mmCIF file of C-alpha atoms in Angstrom:
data_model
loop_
_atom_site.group_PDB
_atom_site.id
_atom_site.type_symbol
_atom_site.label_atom_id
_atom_site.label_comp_id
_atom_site.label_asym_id
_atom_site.label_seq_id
_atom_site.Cartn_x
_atom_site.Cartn_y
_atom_site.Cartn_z
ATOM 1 C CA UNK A 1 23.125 27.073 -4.326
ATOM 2 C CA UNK A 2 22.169 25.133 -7.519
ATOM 3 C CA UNK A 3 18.569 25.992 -8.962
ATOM 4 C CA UNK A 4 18.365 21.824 -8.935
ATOM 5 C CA UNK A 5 19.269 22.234 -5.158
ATOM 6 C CA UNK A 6 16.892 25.004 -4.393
ATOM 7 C CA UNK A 7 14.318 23.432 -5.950
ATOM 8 C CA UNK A 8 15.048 20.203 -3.608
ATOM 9 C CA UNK A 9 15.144 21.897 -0.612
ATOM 10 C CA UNK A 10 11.857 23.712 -1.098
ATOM 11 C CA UNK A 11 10.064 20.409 -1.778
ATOM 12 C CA UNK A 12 11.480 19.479 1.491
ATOM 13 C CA UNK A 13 10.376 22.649 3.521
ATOM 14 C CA UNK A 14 6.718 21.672 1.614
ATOM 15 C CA UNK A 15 6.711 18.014 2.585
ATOM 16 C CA UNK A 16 7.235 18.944 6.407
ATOM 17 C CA UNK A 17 4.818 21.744 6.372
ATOM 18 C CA UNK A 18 2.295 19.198 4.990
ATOM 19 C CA UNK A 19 3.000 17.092 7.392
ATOM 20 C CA UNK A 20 0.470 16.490 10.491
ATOM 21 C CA UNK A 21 3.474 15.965 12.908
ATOM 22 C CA UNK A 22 6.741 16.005 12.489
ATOM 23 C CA UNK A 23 10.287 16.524 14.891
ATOM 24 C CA UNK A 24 11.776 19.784 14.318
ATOM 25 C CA UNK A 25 15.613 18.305 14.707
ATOM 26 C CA UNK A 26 17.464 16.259 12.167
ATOM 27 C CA UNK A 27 16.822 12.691 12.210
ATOM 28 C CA UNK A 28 19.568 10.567 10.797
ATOM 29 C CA UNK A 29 17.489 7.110 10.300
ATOM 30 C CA UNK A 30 13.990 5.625 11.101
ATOM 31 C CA UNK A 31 13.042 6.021 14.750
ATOM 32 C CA UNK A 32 10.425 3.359 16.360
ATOM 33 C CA UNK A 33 8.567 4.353 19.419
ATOM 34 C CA UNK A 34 7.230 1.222 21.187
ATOM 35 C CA UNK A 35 5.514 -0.412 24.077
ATOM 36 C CA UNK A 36 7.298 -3.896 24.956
ATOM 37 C CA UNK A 37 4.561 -6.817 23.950
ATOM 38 C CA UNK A 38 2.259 -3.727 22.582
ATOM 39 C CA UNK A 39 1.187 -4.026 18.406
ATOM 40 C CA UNK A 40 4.129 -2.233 17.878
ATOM 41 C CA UNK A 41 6.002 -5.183 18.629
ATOM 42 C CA UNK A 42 4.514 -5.971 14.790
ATOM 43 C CA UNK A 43 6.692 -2.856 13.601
ATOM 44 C CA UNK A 44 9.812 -3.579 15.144
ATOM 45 C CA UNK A 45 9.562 -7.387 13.440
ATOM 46 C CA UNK A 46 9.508 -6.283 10.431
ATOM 47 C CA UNK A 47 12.282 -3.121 10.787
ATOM 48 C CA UNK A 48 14.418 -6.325 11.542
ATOM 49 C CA UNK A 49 13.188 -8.558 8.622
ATOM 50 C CA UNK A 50 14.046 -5.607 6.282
ATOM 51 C CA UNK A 51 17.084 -5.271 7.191
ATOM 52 C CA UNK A 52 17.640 -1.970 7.507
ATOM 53 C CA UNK A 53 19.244 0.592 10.052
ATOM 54 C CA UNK A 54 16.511 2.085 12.559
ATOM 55 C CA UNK A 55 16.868 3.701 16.288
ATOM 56 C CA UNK A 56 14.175 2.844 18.708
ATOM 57 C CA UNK A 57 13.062 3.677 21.859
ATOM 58 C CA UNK A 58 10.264 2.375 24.842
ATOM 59 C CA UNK A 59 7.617 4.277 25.997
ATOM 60 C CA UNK A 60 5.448 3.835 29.194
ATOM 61 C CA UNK A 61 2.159 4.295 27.706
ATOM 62 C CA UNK A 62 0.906 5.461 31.253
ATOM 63 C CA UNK A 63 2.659 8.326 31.936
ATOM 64 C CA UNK A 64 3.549 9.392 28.170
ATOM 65 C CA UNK A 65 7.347 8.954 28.303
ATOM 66 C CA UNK A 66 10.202 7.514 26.930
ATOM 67 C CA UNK A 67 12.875 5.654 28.162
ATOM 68 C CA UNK A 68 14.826 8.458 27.541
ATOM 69 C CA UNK A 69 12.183 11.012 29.499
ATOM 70 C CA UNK A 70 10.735 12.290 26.717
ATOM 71 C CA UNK A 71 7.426 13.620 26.424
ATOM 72 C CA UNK A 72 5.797 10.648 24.433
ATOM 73 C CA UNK A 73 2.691 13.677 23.442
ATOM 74 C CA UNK A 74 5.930 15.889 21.614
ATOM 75 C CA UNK A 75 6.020 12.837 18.960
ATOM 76 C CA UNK A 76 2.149 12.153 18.848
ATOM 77 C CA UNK A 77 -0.484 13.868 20.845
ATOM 78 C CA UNK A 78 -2.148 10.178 20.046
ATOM 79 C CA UNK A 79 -0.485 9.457 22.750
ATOM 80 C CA UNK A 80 -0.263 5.473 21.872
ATOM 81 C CA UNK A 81 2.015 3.460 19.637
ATOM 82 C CA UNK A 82 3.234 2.479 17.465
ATOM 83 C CA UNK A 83 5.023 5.855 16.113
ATOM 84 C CA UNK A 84 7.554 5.629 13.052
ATOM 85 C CA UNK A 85 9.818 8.984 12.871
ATOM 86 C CA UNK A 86 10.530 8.817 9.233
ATOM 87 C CA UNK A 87 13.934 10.032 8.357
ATOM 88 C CA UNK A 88 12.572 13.144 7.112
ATOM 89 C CA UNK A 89 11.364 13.888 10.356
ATOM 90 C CA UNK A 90 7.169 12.948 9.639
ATOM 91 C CA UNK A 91 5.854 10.871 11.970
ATOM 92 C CA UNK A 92 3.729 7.613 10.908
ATOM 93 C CA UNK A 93 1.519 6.558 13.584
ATOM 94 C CA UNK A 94 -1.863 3.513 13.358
ATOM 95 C CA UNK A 95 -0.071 -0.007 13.020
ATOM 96 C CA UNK A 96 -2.017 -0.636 9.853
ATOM 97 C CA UNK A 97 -0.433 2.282 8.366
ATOM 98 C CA UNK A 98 2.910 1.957 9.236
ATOM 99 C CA UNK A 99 2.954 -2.051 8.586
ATOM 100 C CA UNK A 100 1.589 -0.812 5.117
ATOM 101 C CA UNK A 101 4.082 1.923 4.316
ATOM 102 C CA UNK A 102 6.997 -0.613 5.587
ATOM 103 C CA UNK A 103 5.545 -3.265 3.249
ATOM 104 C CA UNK A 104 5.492 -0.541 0.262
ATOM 105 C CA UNK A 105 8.764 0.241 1.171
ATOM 106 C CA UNK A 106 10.395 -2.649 1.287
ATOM 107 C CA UNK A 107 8.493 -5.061 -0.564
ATOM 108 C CA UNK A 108 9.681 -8.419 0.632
ATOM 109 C CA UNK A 109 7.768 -7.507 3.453
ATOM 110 C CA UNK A 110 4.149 -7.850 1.515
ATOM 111 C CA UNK A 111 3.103 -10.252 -1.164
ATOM 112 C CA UNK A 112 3.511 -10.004 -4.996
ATOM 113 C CA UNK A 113 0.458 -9.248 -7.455
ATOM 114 C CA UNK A 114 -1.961 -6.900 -8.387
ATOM 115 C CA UNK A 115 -4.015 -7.586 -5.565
ATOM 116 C CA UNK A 116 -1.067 -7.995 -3.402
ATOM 117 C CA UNK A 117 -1.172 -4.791 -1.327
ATOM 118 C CA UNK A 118 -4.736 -4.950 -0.902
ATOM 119 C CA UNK A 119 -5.047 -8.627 0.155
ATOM 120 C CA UNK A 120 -2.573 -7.685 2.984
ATOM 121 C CA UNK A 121 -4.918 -4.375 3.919
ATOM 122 C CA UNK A 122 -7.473 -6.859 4.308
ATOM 123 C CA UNK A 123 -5.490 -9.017 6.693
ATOM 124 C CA UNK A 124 -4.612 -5.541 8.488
ATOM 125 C CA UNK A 125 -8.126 -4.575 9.096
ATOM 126 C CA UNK A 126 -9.203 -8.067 9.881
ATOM 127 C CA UNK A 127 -6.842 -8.329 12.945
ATOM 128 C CA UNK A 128 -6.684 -4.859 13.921
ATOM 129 C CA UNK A 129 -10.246 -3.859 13.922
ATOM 130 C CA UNK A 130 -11.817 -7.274 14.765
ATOM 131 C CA UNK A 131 -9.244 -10.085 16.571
ATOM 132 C CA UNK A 132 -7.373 -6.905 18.123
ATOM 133 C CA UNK A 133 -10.013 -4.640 19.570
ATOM 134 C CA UNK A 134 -11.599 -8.335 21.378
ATOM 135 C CA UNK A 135 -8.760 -8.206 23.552
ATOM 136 C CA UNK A 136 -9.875 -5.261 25.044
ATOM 137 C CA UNK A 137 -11.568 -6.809 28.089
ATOM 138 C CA UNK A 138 -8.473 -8.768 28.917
ATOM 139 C CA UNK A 139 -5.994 -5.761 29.073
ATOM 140 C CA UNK A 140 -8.485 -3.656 31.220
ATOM 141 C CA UNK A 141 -10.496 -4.304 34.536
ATOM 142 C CA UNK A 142 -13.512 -6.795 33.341
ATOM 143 C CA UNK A 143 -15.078 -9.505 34.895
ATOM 144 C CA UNK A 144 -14.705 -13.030 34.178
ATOM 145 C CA UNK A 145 -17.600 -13.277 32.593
ATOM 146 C CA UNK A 146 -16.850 -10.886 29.898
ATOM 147 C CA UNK A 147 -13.119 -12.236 29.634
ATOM 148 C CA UNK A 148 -14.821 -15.947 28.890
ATOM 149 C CA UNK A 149 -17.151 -13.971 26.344
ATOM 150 C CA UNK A 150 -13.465 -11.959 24.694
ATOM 151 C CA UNK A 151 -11.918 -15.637 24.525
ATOM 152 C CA UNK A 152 -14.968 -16.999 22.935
ATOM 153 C CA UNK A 153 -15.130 -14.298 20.255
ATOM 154 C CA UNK A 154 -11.148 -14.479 19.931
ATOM 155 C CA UNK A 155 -11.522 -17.924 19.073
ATOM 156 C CA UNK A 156 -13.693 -17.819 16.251
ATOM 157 C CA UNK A 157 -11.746 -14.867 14.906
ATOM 158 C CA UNK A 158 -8.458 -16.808 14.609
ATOM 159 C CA UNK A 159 -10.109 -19.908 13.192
ATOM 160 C CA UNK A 160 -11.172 -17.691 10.499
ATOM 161 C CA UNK A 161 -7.768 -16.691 9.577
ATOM 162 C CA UNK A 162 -6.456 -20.193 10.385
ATOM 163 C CA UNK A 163 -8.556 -21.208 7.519
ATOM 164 C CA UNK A 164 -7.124 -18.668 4.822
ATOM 165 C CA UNK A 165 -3.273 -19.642 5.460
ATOM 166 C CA UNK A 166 -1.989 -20.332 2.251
ATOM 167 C CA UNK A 167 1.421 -22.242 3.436
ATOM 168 C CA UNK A 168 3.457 -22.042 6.183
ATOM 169 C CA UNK A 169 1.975 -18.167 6.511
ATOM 170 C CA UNK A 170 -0.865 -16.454 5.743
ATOM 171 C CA UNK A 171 -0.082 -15.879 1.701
ATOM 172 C CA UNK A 172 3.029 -18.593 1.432
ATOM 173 C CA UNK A 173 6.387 -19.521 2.115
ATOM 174 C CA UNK A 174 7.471 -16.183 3.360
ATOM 175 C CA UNK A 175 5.635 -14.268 5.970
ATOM 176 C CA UNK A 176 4.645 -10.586 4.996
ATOM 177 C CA UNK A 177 3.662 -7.356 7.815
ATOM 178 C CA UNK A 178 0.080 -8.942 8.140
ATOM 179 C CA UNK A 179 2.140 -12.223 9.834
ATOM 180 C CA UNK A 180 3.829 -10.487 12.386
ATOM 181 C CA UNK A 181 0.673 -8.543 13.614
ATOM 182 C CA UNK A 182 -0.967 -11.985 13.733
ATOM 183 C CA UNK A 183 2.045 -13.314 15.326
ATOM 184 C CA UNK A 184 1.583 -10.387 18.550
ATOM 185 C CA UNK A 185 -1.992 -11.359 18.818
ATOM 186 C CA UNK A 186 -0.923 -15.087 18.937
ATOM 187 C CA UNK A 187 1.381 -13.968 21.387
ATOM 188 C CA UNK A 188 -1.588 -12.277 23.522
ATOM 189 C CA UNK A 189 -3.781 -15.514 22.787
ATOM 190 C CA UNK A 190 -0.771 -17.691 24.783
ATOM 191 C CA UNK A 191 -0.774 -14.830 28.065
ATOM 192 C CA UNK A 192 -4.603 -14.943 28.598
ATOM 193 C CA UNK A 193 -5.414 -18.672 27.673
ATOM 194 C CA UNK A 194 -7.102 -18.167 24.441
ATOM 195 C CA UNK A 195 -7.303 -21.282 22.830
ATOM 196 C CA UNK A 196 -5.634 -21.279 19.514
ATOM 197 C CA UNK A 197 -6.178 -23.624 15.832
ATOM 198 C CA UNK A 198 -3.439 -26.158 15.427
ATOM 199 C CA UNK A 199 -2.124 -24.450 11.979
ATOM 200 C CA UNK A 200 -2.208 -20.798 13.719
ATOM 201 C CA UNK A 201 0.013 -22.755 16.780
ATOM 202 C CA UNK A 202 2.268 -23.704 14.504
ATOM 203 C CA UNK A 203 2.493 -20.839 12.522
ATOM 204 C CA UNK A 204 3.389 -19.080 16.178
ATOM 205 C CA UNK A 205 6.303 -21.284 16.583
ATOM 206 C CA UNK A 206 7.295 -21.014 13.155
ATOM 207 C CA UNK A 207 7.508 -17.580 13.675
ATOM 208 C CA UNK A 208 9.370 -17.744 17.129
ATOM 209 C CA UNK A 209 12.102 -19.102 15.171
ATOM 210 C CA UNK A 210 12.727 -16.358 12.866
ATOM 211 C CA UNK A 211 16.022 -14.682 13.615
ATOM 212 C CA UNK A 212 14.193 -11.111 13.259
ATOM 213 C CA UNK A 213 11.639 -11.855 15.473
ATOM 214 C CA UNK A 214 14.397 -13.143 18.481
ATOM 215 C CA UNK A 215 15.783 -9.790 17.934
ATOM 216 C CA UNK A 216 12.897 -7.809 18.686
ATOM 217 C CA UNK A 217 11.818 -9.432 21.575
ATOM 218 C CA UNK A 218 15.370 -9.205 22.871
ATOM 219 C CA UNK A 219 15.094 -5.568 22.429
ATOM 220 C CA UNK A 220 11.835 -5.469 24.306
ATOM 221 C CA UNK A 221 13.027 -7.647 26.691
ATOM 222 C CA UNK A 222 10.407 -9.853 26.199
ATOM 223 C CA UNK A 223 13.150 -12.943 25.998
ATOM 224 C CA UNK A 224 16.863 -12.731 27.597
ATOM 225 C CA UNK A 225 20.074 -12.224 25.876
ATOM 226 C CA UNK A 226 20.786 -15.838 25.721
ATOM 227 C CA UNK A 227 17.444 -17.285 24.542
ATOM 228 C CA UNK A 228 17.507 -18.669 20.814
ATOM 229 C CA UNK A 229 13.253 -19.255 21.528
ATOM 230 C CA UNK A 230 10.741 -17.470 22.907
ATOM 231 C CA UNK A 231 9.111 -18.745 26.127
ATOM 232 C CA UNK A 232 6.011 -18.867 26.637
ATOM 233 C CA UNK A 233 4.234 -15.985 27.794
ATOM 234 C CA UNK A 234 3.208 -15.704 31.395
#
């Protein structure tokens, strides 16, 4: 072995013992772990608007296994997605994380400038910590009176980012990894009657219509083979 090759291979061996998590076979490409209709569905959007090669696989978040009977707790003892296997074997897991390491990675998928990268952070933490975390009573047993309450608050949340779009998207012409989480929560506003600005409706549409974003939802079977559109959510 070559000292160049040597010296490789022990960065590697450090890299995986720093990592948190990672899977102790080879991985050949990116591997997404994902709920169908979950956040994750944000992840696998953009995997598909990069354009590159990725494996994936569902997991039922209630009893912690994949599709393929997996323990889901082997990949993250989080036990939630979504989970990014990276291809050398570390593990990504927090949408705000992975949606900002796929942006950084490939960076048609955030936004030019110096403030670029943070200004889609921002976006991140708006929807994950504030429009995301309202749904809460909606996915879990509430009563109706705290549901009308999570609308409410919903609401006002989206009219605040209806008000920052900058174009067709929330920073332009071209959506970036802070679009496609919207787009999921847009997607949850539809299923549980959440009424939505005119500009964010359209912007839900818009996105519908994106070639990457029929893909995933295939995959998730969220829409069938056939559909060119998503329908709308029951």
């Amino acid at each position: 072995m070559s000292p160049a090759s040597a010296t490789a291979n022990g960065f590697c061996r450090q890299r995986c013992r720093a990592s948190s998590r990672h899977i102790p076979k080879r991985i050949v490409m990116m591997k997404l772990y994902y709920s169908p209709l979950a956040c994750s569905l944000a992840d696998h959007i953009a995997l598909f608007e990069a354009g590159v090669p990725f494996e994936r696989e569902s997991v039922n978040l209630k009893t912690k296994r994949t599709a393929s009977g997996a323990d889901f707790n082997d990949i993250t003892r989080k036990g939630y997605v979504p989970a990014l296997v990276l291809d050398s074997g570390e593990v990504l897991t927090e949408n705000i994380a992975v949606l900002d390491w796929l942006a950084t990675e490939y960076p048609t998928l955030g936004i030019p400038g110096a403030l670029g990268r943070t200004r889609v952070l921002e976006a991140l933490a708006f929807i994950s910590t504030e429009v995301h975390r309202s749904f809460k009573p909606m996915w879990h047993a509430s009563s109706e009176t705290q549901k009308a309450q999570a609308r409410a608050t919903i609401s006002k949340l989206l009219d605040i980012l209806s008000e920052r779009l900058a174009g067709n998207y929330l920073f332009g012409a071209t959506p970036s990894v802070a679009d496609f989480y919207l787009f999921v929560m847009l997607l949850w506003a539809e299923r549980f009657d959440v009424a939505v600005p005119a500009p964010l409706v359209a912007l839900r549409q818009r996105m519908r219509n994106r070639p990457a974003v029929q893909e995933a939802m295939r995959h998730e079977g969220l829409i069938s083979a056939n559909d060119r559109q998503a329908p709308t959510a029951a």
